[in-house]
Tab-separated table of C-alpha atoms in Angstrom:
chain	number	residue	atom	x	y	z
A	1	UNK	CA	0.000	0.000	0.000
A	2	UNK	CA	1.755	3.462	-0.928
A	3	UNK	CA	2.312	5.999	1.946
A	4	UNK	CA	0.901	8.914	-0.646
A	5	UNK	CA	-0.387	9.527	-3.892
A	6	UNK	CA	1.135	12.578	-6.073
A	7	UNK	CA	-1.170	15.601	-6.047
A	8	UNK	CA	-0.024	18.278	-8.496
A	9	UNK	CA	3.633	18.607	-9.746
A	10	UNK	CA	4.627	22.306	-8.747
A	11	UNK	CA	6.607	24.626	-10.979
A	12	UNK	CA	8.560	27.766	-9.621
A	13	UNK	CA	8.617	30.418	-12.272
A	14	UNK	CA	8.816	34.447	-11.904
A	15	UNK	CA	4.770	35.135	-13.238
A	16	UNK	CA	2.566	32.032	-12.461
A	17	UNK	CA	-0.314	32.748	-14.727
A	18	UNK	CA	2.049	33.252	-17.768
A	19	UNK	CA	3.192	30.054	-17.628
A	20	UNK	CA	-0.327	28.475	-16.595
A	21	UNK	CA	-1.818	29.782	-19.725
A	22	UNK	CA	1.386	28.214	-21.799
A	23	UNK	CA	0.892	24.438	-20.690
A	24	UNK	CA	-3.028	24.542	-20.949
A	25	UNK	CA	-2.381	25.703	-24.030
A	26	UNK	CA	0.298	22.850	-24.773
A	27	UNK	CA	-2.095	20.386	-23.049
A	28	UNK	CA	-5.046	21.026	-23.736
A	29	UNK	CA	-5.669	21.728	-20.228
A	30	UNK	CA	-7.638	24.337	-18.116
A	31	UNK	CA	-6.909	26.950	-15.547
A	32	UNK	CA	-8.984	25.697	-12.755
A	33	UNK	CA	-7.952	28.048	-9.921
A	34	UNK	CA	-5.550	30.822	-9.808
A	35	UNK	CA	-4.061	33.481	-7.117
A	36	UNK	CA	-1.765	35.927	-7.493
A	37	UNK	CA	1.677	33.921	-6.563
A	38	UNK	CA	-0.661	30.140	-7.107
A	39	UNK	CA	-2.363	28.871	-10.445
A	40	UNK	CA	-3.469	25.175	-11.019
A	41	UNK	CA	-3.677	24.045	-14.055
A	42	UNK	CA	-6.100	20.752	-15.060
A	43	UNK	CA	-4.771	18.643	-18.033
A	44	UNK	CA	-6.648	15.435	-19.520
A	45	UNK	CA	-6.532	12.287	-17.934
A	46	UNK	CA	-6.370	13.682	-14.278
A	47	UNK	CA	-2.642	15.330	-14.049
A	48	UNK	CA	-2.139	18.635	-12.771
A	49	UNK	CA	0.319	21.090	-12.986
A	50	UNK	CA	0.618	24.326	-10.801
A	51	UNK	CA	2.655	27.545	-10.802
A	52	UNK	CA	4.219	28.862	-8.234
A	53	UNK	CA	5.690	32.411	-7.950
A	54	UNK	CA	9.398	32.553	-6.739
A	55	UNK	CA	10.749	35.494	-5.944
A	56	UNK	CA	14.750	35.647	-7.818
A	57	UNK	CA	13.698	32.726	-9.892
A	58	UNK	CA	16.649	31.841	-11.978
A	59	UNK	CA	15.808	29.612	-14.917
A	60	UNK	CA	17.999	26.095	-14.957
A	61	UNK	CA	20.697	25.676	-17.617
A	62	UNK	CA	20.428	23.419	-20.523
A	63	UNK	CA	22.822	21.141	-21.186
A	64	UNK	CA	25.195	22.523	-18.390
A	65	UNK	CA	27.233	19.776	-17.145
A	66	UNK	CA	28.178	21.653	-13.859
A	67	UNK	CA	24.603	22.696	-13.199
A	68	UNK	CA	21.676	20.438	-12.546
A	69	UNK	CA	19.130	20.759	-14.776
A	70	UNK	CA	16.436	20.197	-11.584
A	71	UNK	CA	13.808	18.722	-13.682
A	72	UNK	CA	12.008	18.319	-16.895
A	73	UNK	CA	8.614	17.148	-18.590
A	74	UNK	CA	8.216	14.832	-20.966
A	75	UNK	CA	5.617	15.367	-23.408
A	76	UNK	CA	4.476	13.365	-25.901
A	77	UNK	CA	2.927	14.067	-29.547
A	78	UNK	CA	2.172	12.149	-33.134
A	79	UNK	CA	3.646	14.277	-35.327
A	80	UNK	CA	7.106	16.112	-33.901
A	81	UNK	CA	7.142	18.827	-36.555
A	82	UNK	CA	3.420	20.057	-35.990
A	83	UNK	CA	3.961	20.294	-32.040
A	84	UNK	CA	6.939	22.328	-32.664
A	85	UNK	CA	5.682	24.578	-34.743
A	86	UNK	CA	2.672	24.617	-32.109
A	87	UNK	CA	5.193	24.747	-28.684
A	88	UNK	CA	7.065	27.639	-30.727
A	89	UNK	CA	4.280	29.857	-31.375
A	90	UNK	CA	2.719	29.932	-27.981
A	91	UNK	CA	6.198	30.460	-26.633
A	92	UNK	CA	9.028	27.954	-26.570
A	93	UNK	CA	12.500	28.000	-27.724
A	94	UNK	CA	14.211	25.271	-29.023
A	95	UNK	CA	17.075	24.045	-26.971
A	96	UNK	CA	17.701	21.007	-28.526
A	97	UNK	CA	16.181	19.920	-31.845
A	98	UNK	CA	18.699	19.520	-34.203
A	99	UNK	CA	18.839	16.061	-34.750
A	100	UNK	CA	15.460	15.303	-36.705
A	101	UNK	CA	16.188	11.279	-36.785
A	102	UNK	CA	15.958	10.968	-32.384
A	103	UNK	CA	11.987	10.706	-31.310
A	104	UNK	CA	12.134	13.631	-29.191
A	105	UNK	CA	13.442	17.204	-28.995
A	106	UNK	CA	14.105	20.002	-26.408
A	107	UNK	CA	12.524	23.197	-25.584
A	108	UNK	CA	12.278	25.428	-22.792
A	109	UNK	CA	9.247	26.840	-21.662
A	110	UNK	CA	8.815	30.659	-21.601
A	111	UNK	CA	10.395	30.824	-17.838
A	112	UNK	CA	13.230	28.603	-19.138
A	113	UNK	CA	12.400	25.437	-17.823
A	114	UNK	CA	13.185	22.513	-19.872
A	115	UNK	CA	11.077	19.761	-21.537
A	116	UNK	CA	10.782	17.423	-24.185
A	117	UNK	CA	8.191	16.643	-27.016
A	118	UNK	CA	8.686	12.680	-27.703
A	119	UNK	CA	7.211	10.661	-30.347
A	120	UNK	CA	3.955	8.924	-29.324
């Protein structure tokens, strides 16, 4: 029997709702309560994300083998090249996506964390 289930997986980030409205977007997801420094965000299939403001927020390095990167998501998608053109407009930048023959490729969000869109 587990001790806990996971809740919500928290992101820090320097303007909460900003980045709310980016991964609904990216998941198809809603904004399904939001404060000033707090904003959940409701994705299909149950998972939730939420935003946290952090005051001197500095955005993990990508690839930096002397920094951690702290964490990443990995999303998935059919068709790579229509989810980055999708990821891109609403935001992203590529940090990673050179290499069109791998199933994924890396982005940052727009308050620099990383994550990946993999092949479904």
């Amino acid at each position: 029997m587990p001790i806990a289930q996971l809740g919500v997986v928290v992101l820090d980030c320097p303007r909460p709702r900003e980045l709310a409205e980016f991964y609904a977007a990216v998941l198809g997801g809603s904004i399904t309560g939001a404060e000033e420094d707090w904003v959940d965000v409701a994705a299909p299939g149950g998972h939730r994300l939420a935003f946290q403001q952090a005051p001197g927020y500095v955005a993990p390095s990508w690839p930096a083998p002397d920094a951690s990167q702290q964490f990443h998501l990995d999303l998935t998608a059919e068709d790579l090249d229509a989810a980055e053109k999708e990821v891109l407009a609403l935001g992203a930048t590529v940090l990673d996506a050179e290499d069109r023959s791998r199933s994924w490729r890396v982005y940052a969000d727009p308050a620099g964390h990383p994550f990946c869109v993999c092949a479904s």
